CSV table of C-alpha atoms in Angstrom, one decimal:
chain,number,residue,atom,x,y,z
U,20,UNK,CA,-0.6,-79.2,24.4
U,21,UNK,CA,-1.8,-79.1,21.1
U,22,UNK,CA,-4.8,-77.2,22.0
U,23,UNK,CA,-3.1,-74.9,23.9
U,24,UNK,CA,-0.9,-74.0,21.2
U,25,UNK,CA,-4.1,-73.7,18.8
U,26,UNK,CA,-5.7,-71.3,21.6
U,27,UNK,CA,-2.2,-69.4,21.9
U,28,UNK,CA,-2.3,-68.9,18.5
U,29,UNK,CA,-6.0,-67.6,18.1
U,30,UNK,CA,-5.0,-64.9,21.1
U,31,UNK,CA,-2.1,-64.0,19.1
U,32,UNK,CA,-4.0,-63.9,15.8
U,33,UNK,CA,-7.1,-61.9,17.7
U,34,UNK,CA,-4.7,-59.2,18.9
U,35,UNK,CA,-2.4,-58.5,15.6
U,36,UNK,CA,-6.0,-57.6,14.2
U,37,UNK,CA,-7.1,-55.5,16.6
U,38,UNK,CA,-3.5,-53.7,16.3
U,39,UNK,CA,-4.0,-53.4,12.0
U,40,UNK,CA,-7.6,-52.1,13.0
U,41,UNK,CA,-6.8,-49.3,15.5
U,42,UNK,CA,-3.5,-48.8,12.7
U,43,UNK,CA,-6.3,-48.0,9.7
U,44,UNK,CA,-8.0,-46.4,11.8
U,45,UNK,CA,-5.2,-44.1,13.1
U,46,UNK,CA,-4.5,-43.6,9.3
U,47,UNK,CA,-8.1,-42.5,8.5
U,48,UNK,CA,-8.0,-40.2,11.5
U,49,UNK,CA,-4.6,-38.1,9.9
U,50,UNK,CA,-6.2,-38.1,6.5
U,51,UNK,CA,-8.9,-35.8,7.4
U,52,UNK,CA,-6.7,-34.1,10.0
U,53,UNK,CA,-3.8,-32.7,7.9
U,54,UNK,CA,-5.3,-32.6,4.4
U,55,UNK,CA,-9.2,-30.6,4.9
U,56,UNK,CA,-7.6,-27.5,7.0
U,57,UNK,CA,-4.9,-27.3,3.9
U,58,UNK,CA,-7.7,-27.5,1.5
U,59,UNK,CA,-9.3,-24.8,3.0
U,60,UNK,CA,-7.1,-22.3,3.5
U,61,UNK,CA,-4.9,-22.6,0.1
U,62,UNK,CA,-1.6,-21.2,1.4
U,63,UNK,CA,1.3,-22.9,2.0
U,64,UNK,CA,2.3,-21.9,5.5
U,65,UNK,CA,-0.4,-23.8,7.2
U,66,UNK,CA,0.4,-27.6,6.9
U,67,UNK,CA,4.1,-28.5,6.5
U,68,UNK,CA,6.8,-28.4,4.1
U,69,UNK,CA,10.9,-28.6,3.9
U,70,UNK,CA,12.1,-28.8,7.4
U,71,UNK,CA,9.1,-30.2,9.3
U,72,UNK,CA,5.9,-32.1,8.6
U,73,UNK,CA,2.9,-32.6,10.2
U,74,UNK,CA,2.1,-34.8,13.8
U,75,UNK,CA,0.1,-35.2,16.8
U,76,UNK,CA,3.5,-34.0,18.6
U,77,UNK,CA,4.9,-30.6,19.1
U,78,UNK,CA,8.5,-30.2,17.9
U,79,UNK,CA,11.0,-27.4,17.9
U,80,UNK,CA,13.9,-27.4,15.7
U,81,UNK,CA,16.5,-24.3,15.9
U,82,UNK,CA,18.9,-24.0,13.1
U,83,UNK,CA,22.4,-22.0,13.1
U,84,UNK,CA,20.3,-18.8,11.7
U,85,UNK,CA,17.4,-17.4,13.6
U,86,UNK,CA,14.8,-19.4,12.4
U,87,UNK,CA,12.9,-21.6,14.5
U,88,UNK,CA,10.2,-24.2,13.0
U,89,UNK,CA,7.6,-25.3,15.3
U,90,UNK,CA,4.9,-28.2,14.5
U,91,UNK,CA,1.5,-28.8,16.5
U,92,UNK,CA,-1.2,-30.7,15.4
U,93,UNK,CA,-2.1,-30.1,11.9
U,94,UNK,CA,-0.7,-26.3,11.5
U,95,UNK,CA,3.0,-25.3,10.9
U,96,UNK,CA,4.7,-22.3,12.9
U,97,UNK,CA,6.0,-20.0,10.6
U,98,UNK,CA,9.6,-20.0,10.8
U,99,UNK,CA,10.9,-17.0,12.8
U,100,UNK,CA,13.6,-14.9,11.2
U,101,UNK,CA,16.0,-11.6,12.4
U,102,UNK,CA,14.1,-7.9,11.7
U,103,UNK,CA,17.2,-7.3,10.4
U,104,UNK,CA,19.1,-3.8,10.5
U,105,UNK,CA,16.5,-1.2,9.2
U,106,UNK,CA,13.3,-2.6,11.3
U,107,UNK,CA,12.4,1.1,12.6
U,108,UNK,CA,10.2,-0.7,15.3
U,109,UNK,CA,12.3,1.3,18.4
U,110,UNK,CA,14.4,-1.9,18.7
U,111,UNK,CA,17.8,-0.6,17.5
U,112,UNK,CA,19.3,3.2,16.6
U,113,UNK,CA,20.1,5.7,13.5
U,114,UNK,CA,22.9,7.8,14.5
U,115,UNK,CA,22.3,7.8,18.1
U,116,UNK,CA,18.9,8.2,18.1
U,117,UNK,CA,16.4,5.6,18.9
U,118,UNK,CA,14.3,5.2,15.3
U,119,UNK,CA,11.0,3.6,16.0
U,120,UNK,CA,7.8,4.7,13.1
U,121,UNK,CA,5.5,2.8,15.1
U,122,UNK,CA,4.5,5.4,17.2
U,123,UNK,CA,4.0,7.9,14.7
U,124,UNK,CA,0.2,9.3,13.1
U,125,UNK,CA,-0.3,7.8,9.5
U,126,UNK,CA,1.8,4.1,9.8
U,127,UNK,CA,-1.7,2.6,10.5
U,128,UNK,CA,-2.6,2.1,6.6
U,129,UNK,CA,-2.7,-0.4,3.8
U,130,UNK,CA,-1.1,1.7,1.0
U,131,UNK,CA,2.7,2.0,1.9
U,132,UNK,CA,4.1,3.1,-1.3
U,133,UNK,CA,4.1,7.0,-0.1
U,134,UNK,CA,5.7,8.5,2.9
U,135,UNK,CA,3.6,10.3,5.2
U,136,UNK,CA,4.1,13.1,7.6
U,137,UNK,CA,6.5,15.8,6.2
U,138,UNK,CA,7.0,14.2,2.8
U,139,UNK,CA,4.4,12.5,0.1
U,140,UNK,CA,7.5,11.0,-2.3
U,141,UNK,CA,6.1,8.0,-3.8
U,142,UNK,CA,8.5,4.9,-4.1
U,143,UNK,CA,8.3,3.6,-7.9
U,144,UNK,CA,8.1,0.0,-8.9
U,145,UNK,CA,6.0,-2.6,-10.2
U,146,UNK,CA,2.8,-2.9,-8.0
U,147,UNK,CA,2.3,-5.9,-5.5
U,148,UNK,CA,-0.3,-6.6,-3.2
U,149,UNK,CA,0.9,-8.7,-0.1
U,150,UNK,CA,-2.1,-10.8,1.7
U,151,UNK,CA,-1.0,-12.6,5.0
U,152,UNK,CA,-3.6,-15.0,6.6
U,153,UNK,CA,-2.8,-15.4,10.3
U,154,UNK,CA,-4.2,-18.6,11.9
U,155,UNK,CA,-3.5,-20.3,15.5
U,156,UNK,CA,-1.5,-23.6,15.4
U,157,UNK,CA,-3.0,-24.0,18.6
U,158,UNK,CA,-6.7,-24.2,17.3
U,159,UNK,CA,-6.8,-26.4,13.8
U,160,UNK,CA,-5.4,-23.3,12.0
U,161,UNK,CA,-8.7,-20.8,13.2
U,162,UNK,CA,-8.2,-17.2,12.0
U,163,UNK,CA,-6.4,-15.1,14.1
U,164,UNK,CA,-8.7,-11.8,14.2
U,165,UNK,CA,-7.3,-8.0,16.2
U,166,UNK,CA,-3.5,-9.1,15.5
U,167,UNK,CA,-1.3,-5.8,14.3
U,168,UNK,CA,0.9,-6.5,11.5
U,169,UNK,CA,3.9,-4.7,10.9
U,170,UNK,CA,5.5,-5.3,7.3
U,171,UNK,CA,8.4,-3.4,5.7
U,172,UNK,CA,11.2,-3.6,2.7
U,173,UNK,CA,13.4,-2.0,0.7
U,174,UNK,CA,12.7,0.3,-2.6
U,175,UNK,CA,13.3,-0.5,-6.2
U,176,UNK,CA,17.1,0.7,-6.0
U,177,UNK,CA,17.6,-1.8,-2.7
U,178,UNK,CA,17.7,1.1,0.0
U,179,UNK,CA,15.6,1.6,3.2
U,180,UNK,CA,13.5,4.5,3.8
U,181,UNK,CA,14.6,6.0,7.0
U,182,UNK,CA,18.3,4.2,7.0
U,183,UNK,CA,19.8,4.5,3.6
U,184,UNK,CA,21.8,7.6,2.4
U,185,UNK,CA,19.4,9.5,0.6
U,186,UNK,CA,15.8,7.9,1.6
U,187,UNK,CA,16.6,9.4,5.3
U,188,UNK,CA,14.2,11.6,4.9
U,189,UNK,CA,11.8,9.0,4.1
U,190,UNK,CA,9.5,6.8,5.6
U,191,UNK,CA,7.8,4.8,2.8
U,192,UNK,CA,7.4,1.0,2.2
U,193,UNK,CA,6.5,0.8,5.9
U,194,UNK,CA,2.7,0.6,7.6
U,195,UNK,CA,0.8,-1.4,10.0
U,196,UNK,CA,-2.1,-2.9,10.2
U,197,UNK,CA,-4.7,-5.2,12.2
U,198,UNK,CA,-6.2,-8.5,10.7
U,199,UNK,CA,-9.9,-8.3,10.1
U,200,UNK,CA,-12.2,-11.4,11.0
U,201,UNK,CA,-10.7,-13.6,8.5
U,202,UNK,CA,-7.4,-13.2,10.0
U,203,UNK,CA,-5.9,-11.0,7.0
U,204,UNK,CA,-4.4,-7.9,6.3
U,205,UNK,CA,-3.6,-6.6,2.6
U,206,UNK,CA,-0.8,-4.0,1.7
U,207,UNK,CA,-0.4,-2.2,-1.5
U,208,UNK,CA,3.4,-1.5,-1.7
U,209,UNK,CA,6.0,-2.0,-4.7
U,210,UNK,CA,8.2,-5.2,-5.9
U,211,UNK,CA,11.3,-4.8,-3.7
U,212,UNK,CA,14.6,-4.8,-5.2
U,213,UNK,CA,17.6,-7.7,-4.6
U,214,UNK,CA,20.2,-6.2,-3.2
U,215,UNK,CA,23.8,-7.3,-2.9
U,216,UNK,CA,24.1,-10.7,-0.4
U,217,UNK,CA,20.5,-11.4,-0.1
U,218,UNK,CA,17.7,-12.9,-2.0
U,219,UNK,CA,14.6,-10.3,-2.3
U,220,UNK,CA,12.2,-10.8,0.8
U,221,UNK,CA,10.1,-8.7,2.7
U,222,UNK,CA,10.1,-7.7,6.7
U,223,UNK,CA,7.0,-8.2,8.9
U,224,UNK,CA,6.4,-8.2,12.9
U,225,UNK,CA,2.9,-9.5,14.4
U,226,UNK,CA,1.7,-8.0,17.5
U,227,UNK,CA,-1.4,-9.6,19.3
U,228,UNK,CA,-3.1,-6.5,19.1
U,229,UNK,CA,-2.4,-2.5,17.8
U,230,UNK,CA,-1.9,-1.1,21.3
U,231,UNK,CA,0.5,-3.8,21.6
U,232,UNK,CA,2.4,-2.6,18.2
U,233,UNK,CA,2.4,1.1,19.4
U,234,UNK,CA,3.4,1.1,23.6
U,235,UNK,CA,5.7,-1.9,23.5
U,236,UNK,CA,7.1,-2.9,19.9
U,237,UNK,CA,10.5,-3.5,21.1
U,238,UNK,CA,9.1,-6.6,23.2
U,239,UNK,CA,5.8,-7.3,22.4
U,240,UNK,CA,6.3,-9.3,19.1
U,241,UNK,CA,4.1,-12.6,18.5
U,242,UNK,CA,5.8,-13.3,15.7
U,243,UNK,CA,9.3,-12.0,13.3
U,244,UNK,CA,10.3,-13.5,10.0
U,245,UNK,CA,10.3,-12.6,6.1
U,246,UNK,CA,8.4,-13.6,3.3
U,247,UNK,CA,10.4,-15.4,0.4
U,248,UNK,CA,9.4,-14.2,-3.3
U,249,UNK,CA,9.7,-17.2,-5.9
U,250,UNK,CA,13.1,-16.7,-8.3
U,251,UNK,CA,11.4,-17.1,-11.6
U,252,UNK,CA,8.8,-14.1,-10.9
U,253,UNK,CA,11.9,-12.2,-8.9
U,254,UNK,CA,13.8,-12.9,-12.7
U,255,UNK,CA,11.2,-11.5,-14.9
U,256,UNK,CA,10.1,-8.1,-12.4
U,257,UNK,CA,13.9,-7.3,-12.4
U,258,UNK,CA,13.8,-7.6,-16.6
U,259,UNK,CA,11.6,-4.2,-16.5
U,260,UNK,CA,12.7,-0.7,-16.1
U,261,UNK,CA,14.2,0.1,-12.9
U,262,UNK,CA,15.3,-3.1,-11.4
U,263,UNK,CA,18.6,-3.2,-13.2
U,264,UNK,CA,20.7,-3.9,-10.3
U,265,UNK,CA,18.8,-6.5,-9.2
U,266,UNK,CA,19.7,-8.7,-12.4
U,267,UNK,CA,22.9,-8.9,-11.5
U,268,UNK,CA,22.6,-9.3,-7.7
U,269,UNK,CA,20.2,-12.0,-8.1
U,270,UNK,CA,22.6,-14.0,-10.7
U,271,UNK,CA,25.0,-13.6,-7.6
U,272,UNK,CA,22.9,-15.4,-4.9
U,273,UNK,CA,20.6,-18.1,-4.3
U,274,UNK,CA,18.2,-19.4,-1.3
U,275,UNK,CA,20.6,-22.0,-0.9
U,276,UNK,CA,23.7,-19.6,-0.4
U,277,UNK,CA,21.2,-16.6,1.4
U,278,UNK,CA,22.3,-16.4,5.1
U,279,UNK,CA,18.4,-16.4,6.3
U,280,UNK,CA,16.6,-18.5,3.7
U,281,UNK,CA,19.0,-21.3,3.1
U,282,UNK,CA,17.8,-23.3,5.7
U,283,UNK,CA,14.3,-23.8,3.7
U,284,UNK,CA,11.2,-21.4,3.0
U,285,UNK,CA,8.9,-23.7,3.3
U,286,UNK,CA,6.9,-21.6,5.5
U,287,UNK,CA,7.9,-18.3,4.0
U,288,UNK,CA,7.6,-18.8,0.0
U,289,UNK,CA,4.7,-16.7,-1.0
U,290,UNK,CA,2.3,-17.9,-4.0
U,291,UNK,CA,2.8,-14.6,-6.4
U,292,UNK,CA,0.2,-14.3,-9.3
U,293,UNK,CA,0.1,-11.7,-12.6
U,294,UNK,CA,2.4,-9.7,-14.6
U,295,UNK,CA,4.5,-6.7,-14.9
U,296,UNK,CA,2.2,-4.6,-16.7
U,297,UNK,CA,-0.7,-5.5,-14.3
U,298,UNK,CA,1.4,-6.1,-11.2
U,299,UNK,CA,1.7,-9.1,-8.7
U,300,UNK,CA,-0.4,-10.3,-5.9
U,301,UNK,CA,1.1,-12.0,-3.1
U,302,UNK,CA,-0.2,-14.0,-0.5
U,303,UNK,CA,0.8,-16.3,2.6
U,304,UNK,CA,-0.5,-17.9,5.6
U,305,UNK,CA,0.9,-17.6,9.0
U,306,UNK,CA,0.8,-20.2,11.2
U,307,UNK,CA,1.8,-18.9,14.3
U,308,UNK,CA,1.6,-20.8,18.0
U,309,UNK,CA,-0.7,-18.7,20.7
């Protein structure tokens, strides 16, 4: 009896090891997983954050607003987000009429602070640079090459080219573009306002290629959702000339109390660099699931 007790205990003893061992292991494994491909890339949007972390598991989780967060394997899905009202992408109507600048010469460009076509008005503002990095969650965050981006927001006084009364006539703010090999598109545009209700944010639609942008944009979207600007830059662009409204719309609302934000940016908060007098870069990665 004794003995077999002794040999119980030595199978016992033999098999908690070998479950620590293949534990470490396991642990060793997710180090190098999750952290290299966030060390590469630099941007937040690729790797986790508020509402959903990283795992060997995909997981969907669908909140009361349009955003949906989606994890698989090391990479985090870009929450989507509504195109609200003004998207001009043929998906709602202006007075009737069908409003869609997708399929018009001169939206395939980088520089959007100009209207094209029958005016050349130039929206002022403080100058920002916007970078999105698309990457496949599908494929350890690889570089999504040939996608179409369409990106789009409001003007320094809060109003929509094309929509709001008086910028009808106007089709600035607004281009598309496709990602070069490293994934990426740039667009030189302006520091949007804050309008009333919302915090400041910025529109964009991803297409899995330009044809795709320009025969089908009403149904051929990869990916919809807004880019988040930090509060503290938001605070001191709004400070210079121009953005006066925007001080006091911005003391009015918060991420927390925004009706598309306030269930986490963690995926949308783009990292914003420089200064009024030199103007901002912002850029953000965008994990998205194909």
């Amino acid at each position: 009896m004794h003995e077999e007790r002794l040999h119980g205990l030595s199978q016992d003893l033999a098999v908690l090891e070998n479950m620590l061992a293949e534990r470490r292991r396991a642990l060793r494994w997710l180090g190098v997983g999750s952290v290299a491909p966030l060390a590469v890339l630099g941007f937040s949007g690729c790797g986790g954050g508020d509402s959903s972390t990283s795992s060997t598991t995909s997981t969907t989780t669908t909140t009361t607003t349009t955003t949906t967060t989606t994890t698989s394997g090391s990479c985090t899905n870009t929450a989507s987000e509504t195109n609200g009202p003004y998207p001009a992408d043929g998906t709602n109507t202006l007075s009737g009429t069908t409003v869609n600048v997708l399929t018009q010469s001169g939206i395939n460009r980088s520089d959007i602070r100009s209207s094209f076509g029958s005016s050349s008005t130039t929206a002022p503002g403080v100058p920002l640079t916007i970078t999105l990095t698309l990457t496949n969650t599908n494929s350890s965050c690889a570089s999504l090459a040939g996608y179409a981006v369409y990106l789009w927001h409001c003007n320094r006084d809060g109003l929509y080219s094309l929509y709001s009364s008086g910028v009808t006539a106007e089709n600035y703010l607004r281009g598309l573009q496709v990602t070069d090999s490293n994934g990426s598109v740039t667009f030189t545009t302006i520091f949007p306002a804050c309008y009333s209700g919302r915090m400041p944010h910025i529109h964009f639609e991803v297409y899995s290629s330009l044809s795709a942008a320009i025969t089908n944009p009403a149904g051929d979207q990869v990916l919809t959702s807004q880019i988040a600007l930090p509060r503290d830059i938001c605070s001191t662009v709004y400070a210079s000339t121009g953005y006066s409204a925007s001080v006091t719309n911005l003391a009015n609302i918060s991420f927390a109390t925004d009706n598309v934000f306030s269930d986490g940016t963690s995926t949308e908060m783009a990292t914003v660099t420089g200064s009024v007098s030199a103007g901002y870069a912002a850029s953000l990665a965008v994990g998205i699931s194909v």
